[in-house]
Short mmCIF file of C-alpha atoms in Angstrom, two decimals:
data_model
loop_
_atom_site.label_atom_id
_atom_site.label_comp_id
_atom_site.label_asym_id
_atom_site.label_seq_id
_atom_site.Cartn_x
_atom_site.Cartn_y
_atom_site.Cartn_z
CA UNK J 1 0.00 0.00 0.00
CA UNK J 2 1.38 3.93 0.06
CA UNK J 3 3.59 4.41 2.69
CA UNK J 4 5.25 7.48 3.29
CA UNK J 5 8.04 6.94 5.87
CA UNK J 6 11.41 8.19 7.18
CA UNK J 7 14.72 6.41 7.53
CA UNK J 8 15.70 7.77 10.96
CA UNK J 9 13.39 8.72 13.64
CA UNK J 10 15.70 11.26 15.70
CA UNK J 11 18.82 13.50 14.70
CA UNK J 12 21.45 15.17 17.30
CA UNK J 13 23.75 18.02 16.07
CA UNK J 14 25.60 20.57 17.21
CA UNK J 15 24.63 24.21 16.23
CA UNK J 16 25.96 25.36 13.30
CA UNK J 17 25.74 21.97 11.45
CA UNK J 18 24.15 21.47 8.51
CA UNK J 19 21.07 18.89 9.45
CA UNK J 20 20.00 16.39 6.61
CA UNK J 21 16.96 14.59 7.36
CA UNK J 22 15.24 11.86 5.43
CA UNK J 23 12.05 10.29 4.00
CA UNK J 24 10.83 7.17 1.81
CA UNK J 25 7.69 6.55 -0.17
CA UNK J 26 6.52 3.63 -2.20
CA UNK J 27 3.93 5.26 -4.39
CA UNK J 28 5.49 5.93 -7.82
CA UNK J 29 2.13 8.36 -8.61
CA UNK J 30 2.99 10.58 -5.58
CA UNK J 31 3.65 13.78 -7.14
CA UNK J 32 3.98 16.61 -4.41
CA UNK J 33 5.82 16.51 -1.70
CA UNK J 34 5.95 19.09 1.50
CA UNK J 35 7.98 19.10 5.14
CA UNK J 36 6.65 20.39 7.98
CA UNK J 37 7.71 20.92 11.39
CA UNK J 38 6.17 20.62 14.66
CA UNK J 39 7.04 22.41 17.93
CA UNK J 40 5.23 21.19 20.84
CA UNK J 41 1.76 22.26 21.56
CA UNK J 42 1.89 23.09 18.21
CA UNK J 43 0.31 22.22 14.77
CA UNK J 44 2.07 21.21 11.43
CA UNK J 45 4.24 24.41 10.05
CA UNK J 46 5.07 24.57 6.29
CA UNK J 47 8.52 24.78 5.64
CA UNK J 48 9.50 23.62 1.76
CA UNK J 49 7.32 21.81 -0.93
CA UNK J 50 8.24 20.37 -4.00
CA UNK J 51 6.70 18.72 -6.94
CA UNK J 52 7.63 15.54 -8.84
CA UNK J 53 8.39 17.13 -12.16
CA UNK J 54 11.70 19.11 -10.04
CA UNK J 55 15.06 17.44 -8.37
CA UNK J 56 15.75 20.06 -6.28
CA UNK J 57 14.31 23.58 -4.55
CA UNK J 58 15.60 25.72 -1.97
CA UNK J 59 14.52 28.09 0.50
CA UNK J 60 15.83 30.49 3.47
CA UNK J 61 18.34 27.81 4.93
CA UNK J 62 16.62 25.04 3.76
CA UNK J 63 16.91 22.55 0.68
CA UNK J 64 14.47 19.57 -0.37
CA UNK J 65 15.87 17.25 -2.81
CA UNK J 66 13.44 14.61 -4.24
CA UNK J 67 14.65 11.35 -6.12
CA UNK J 68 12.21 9.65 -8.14
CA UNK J 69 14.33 6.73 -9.23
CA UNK J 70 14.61 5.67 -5.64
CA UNK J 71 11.75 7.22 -3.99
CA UNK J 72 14.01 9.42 -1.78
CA UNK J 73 12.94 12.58 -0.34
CA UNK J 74 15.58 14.47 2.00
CA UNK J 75 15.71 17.83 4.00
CA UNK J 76 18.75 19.95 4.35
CA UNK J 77 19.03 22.71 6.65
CA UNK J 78 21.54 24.60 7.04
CA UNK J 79 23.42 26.23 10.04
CA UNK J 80 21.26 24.45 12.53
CA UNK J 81 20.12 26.43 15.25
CA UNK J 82 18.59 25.71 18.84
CA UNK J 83 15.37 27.17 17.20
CA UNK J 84 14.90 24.19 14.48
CA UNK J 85 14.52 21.65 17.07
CA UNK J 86 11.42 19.72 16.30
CA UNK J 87 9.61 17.39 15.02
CA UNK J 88 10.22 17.17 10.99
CA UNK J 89 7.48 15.38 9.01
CA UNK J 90 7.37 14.71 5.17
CA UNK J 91 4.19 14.80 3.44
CA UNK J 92 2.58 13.48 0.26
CA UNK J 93 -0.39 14.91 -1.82
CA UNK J 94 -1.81 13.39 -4.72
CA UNK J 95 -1.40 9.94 -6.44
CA UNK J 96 -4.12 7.31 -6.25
CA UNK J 97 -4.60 9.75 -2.63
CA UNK J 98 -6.15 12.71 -4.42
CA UNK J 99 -6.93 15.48 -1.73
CA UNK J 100 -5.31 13.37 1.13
CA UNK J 101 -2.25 14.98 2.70
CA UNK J 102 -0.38 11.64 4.03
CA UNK J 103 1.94 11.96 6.89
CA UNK J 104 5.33 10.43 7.35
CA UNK J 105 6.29 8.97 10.50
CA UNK J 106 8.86 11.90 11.55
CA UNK J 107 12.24 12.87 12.49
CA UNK J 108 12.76 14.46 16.23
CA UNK J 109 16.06 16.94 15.28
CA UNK J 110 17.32 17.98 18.64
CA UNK J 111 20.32 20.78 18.24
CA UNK J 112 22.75 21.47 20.92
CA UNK J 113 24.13 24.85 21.73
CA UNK W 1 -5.21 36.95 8.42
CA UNK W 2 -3.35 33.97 7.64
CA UNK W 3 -4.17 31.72 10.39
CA UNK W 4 -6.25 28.75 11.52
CA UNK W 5 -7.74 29.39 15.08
CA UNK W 6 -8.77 26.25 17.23
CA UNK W 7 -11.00 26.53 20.43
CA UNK W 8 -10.29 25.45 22.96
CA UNK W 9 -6.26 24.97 23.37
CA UNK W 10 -7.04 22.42 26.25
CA UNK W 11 -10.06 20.13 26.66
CA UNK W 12 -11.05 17.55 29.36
CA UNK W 13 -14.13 15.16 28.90
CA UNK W 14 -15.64 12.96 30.26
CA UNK W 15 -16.89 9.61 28.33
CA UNK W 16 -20.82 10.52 28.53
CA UNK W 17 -19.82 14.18 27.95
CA UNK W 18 -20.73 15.79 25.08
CA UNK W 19 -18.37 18.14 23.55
CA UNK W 20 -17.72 20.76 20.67
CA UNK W 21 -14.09 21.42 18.94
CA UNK W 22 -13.88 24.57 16.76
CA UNK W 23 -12.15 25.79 14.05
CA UNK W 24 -11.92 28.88 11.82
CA UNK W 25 -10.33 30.45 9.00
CA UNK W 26 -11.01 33.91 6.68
CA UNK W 27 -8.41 32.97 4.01
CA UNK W 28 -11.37 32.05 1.80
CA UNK W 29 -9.96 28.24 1.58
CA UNK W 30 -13.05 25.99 0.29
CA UNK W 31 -11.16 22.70 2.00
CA UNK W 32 -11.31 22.20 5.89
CA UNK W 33 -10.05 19.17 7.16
CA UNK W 34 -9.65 17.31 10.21
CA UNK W 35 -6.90 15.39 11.68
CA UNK W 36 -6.09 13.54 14.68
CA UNK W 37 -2.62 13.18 16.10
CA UNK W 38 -1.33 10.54 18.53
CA UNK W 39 1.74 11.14 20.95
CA UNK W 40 5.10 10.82 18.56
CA UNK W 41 2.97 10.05 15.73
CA UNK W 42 2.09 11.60 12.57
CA UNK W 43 -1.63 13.59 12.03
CA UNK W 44 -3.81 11.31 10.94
CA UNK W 45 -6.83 12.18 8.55
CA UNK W 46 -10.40 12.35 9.83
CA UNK W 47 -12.73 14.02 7.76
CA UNK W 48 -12.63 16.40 4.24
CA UNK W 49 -14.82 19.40 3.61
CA UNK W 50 -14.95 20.69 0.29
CA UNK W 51 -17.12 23.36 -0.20
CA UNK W 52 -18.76 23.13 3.07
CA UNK W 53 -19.64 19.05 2.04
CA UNK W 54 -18.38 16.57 3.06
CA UNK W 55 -15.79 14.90 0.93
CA UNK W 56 -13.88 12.08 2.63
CA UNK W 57 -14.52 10.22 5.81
CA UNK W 58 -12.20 8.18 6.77
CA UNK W 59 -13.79 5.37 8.25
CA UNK W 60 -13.97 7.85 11.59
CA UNK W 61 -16.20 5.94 14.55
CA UNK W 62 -19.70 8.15 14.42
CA UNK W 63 -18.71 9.25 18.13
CA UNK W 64 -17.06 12.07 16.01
CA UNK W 65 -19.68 14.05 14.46
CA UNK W 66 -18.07 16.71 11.99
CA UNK W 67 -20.29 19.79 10.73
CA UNK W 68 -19.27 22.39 8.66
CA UNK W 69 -21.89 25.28 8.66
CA UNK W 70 -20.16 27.60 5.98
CA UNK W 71 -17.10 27.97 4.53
CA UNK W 72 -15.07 29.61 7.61
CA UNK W 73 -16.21 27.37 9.97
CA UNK W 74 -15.62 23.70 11.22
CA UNK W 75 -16.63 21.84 14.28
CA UNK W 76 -16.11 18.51 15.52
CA UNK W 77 -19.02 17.27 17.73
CA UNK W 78 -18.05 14.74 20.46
CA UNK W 79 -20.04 12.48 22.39
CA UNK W 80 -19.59 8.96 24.50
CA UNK W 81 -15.67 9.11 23.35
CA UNK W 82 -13.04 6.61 25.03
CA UNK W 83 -10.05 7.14 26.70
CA UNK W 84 -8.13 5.61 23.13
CA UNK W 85 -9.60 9.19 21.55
CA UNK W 86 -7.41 10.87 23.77
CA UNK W 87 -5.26 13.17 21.42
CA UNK W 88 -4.33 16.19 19.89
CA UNK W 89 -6.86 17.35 17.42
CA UNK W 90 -5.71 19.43 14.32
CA UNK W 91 -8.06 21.60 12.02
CA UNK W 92 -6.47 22.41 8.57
CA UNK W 93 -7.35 24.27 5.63
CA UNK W 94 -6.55 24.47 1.84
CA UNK W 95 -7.38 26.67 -1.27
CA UNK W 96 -9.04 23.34 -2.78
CA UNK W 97 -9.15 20.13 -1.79
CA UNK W 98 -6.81 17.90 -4.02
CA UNK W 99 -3.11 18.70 -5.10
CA UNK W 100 -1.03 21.17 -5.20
CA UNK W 101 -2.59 23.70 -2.77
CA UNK W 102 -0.92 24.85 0.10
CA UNK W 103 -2.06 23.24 3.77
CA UNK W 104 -2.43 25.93 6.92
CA UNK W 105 -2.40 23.95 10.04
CA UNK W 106 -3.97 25.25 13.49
CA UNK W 107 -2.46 24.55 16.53
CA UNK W 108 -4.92 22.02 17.62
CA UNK W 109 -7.16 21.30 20.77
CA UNK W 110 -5.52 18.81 23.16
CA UNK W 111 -8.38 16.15 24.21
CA UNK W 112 -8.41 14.29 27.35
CA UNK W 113 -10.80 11.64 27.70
CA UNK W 114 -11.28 10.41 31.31
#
């Protein structure tokens, strides 16, 4: 079935690292792609999206590389501070899940001062 | 205004209470959704509104009775819940339900069932 799922469920770095988190999905159709990020107490906050027809798209400190040959979906931010610590989920919209937003099971990034 | 408001923050509830969740937007988004989110889990979808109908219910348990009453608005009417339904409960809205719009999140009403 469609799966949208992550490779490692937490991430430690030190601040000023550059943070690289992961994701995997099996559905081949899936063609749009966003990461959120969750602070406690707090809902899902858009951070990057990118669609299937692109390899690559950046934002303020923050890259999202998709991989279509291998289903590979991966975060990059960069100069991690205290402040990015969350919870980092990647999301699917559309395939055979038209106007479902499917959750990946998430990445906790904790960064140390 | 560019947000999704949830009332209330904090809920507790008994399990022959019966109970309202809100939600609002004014960003003129035609898709409201609901989602339900376990401790270190991912949101899980509930319910669809599109166009103040109802376009996708996911097998929810009819304990959860969703209502949309126009396009700003979206409740979630609770009654005889167990302690399982314990969880945080997300509203989110879209331009259009389907792909390619972008999701705004609320921060969610966290439900205690006791």
């Amino acid at each position: 079935g469609e799966s949208v799922g992550l490779h490692l469920p937490t991430l430690s770095v030190q601040e000023g690292d550059n943070s690289i988190i992961n994701c995997a999905y099996s559905n081949s159709a899936s063609d749009y792609f966003i990461w959120y990020k969750q602070e406690s107490g707090k809902g899902p906050q858009f951070i990057i999206d990118i669609r299937s027809n692109m390899d690559k798209r950046q934002g303020q400190r923050v890259t999202v590389l998709l991989n279509k040959t291998v289903k590979h979906l991966s975060l990059q931010i960069a100069a991690t501070q205290p402040g990015d610590s969350a919870v980092y989920f990647c999301a699917e919209v559309g395939g055979t899940s038209y106007g479902k937003l499917t959750f990946g099971q998430g990445t906790i990034l904790t960064v140390h001062p | 205004d560019t947000e999704v408001t949830q009332t209330p923050k904090h809920l507790v509830m008994g399990m022959t209470n019966k109970k309202s969740l809100k939600c609002e937007q004014h960003m003129g988004h035609r898709a409201m959704y609901w989602y339900k989110q376990k401790a270190k889990k991912p949101p899980e979808l509930m319910f669809v509104y599109s166009y103040e109908k109802l376009s996708i219910n996911e097998s929810v348990p009819s304990r959860f009775s969703p209502e949309c009453p126009n396009s700003s608005l979206l409740n979630l009417h609770l009654h005889a819940l167990q302690p399982e339904d314990s969880a945080l409960y997300l509203c989110a809205s879209s331009q259009e339900e389907g792909r390619g719009y972008g999701y705004t999140f609320g921060s969610g009403t966290r439900l205690t069932v006791v």
